[in-house]
C-alpha positions as semicolon CSV with decimal commas, in nm:
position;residue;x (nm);y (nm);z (nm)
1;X;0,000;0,000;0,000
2;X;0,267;0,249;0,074
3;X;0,418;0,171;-0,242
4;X;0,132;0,235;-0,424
5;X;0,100;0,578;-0,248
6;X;0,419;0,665;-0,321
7;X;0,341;0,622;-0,717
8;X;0,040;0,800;-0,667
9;X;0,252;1,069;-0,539
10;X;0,498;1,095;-0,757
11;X;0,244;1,058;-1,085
12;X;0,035;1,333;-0,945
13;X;0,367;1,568;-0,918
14;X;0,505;1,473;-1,275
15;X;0,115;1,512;-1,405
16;X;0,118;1,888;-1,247
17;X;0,455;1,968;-1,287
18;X;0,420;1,922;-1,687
19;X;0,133;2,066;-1,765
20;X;0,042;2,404;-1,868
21;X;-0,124;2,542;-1,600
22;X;-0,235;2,935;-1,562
23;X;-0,386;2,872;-1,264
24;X;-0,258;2,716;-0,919
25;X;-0,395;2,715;-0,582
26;X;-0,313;2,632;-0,197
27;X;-0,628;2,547;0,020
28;X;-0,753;2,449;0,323
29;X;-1,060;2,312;0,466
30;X;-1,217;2,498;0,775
31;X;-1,436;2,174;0,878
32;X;-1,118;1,963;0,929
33;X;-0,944;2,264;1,140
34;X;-1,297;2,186;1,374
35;X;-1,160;1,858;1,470
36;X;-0,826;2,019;1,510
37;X;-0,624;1,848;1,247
38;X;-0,414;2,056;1,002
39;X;-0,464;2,057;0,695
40;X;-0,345;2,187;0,296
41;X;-0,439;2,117;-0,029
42;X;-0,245;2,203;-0,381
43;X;-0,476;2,282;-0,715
44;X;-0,328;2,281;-1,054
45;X;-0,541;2,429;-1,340
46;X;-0,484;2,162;-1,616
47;X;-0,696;2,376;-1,901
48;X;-1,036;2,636;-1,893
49;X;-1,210;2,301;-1,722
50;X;-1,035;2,095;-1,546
51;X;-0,783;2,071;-1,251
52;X;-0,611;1,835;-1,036
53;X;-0,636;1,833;-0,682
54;X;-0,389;1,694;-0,360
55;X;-0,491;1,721;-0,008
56;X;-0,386;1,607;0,323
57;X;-0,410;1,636;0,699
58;X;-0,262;1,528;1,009
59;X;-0,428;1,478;1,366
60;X;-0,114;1,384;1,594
61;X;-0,327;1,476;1,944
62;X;-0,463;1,284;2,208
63;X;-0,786;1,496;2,351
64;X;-0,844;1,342;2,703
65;X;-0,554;1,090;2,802
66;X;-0,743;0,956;3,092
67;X;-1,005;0,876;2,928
68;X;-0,791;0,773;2,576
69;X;-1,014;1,022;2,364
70;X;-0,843;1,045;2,039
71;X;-0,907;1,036;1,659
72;X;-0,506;1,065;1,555
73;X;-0,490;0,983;1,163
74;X;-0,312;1,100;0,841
75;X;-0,541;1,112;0,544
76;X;-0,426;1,203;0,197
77;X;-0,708;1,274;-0,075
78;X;-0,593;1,362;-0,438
79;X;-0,886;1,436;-0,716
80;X;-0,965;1,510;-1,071
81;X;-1,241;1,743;-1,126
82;X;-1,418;1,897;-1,403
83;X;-1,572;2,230;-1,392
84;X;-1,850;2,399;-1,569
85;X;-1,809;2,718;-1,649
86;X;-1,404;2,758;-1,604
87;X;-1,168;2,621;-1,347
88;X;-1,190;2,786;-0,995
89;X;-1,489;2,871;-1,011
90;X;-1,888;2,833;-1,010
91;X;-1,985;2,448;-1,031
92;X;-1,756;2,132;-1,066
93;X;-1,796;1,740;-1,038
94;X;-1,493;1,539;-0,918
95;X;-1,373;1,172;-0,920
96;X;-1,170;1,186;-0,534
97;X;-0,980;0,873;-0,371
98;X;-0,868;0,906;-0,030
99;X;-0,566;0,661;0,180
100;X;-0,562;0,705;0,518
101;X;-0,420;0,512;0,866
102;X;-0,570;0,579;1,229
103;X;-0,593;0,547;1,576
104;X;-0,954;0,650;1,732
105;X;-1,067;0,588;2,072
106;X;-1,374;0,734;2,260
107;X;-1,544;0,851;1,934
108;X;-1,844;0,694;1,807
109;X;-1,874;0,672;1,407
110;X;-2,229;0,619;1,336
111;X;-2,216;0,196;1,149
112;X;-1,795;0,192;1,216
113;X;-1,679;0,279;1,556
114;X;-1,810;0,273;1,914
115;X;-1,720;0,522;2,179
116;X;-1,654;0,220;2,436
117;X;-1,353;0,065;2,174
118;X;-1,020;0,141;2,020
119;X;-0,945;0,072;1,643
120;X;-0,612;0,104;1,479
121;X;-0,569;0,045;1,078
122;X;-0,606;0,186;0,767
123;X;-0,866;0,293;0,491
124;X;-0,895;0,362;0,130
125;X;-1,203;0,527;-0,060
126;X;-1,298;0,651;-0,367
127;X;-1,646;0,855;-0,471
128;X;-1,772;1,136;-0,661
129;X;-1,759;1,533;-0,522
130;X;-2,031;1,754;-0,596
131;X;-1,887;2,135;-0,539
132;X;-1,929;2,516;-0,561
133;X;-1,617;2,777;-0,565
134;X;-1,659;3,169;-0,546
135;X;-1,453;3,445;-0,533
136;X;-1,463;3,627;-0,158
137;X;-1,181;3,893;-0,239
138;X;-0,884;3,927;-0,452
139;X;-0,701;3,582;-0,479
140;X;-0,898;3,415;-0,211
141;X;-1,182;3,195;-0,353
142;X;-1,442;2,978;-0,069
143;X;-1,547;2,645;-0,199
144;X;-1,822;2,385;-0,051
145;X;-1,781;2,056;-0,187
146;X;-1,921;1,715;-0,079
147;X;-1,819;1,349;-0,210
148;X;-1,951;1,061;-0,172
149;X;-1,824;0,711;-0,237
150;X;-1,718;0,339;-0,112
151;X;-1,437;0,302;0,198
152;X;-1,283;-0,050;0,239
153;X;-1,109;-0,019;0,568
154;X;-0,874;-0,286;0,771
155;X;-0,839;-0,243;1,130
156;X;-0,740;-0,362;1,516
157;X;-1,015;-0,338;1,781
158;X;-0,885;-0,296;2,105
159;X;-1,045;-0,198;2,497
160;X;-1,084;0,124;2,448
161;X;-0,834;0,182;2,824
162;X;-0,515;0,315;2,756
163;X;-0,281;-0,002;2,632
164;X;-0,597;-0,198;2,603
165;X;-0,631;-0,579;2,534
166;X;-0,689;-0,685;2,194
167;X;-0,978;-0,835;2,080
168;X;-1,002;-0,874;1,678
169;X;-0,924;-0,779;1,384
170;X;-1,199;-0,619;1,108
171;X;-1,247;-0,589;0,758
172;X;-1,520;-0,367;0,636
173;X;-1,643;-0,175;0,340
174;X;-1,882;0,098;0,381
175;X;-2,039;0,324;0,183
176;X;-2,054;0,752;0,289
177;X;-1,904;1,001;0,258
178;X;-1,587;1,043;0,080
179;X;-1,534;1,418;0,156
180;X;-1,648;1,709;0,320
181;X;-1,540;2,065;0,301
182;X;-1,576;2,440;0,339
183;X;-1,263;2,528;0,223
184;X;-1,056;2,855;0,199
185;X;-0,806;2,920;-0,090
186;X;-0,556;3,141;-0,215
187;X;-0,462;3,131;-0,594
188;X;-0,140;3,153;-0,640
189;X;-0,134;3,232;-1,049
């Protein structure tokens, strides 16, 4: 899997770095700052209609340690989208895919995770994002985008305690949502 990501990576850099893009972007996405995980995304204009996306975001905190609250993860989300009218701006649809590994305790995830468990592993997704950019002032755009898509996820359950005892290993696949944003951006060309 990390070898895959790495291609990923590395295609999505070469892909960017040769085209002829007027337009580039850096981003981030308010509604991931709410559950205190940094975040920044790169946008590459790769014509009037299309761009190419690359996002991630890192949660490295622990919220309560006595009670082993915590939703630490690194997610990294790249995606192709297609807008209407020209890139940046008014409508777009998007084809997203999404790798990310975790470690969540004391946070219940509606058909995935109870509050009273620990899980530990790793996900991938992929789904299509419905969005909406506009311009708020002079190089700053505000987008709201939502995706939705299939997750296949691999992961420990432990007690939910600090150190807790391990008690099996899960494979799932799930569809939801694939992502989520309010985002803030800054164009860069």
């Amino acid at each position: 899997m990390k070898r895959f990501l790495t291609l990923a990576v590395i295609a999505f850099l070469a892909f960017a770095a040769s085209a002829s893009a007027q337009k580039a972007a850096v981003k981030t996405n308010a509604l991931y700052w709410a559950t205190a995980t940094p975040n920044v995304g790169f946008e590459f204009a790769m014509g009037n209609r299309w761009t190419v996306e690359l996002s991630g975001g890192y949660n490295p905190w622990t919220f309560d340690a006595e009670k082993n609250i915590k939703i630490k993860h690194f997610l990294v989300s790249p995606e192709v989208r297609y807008w209407f009218c020209e890139s940046f701006q008014g409508h777009f649809l998007g084809l997203n895919g999404n790798y990310t590994l975790f470690n969540i305790s004391g946070i219940h995830i509606p058909e995935l995770f109870e509050s009273s468990k620990r899980y530990e592993g790793w996900a991938v997704g992929a789904g299509l994002t419905y969005g909406y950019a506009f311009p708020i002032a002079r190089r700053w755009n505000m987008e709201f985008n939502l995706g939705l898509g299939l997750w296949y996820t691999e992961y420990d359950q432990f007690e939910s305690r600090p150190c807790g005892l391990f008690q099996q290993t899960i494979q799932k696949h799930a569809f939801g949502l694939t992502d989520l944003g309010i985002s803030f951006i800054y164009m860069i060309k």
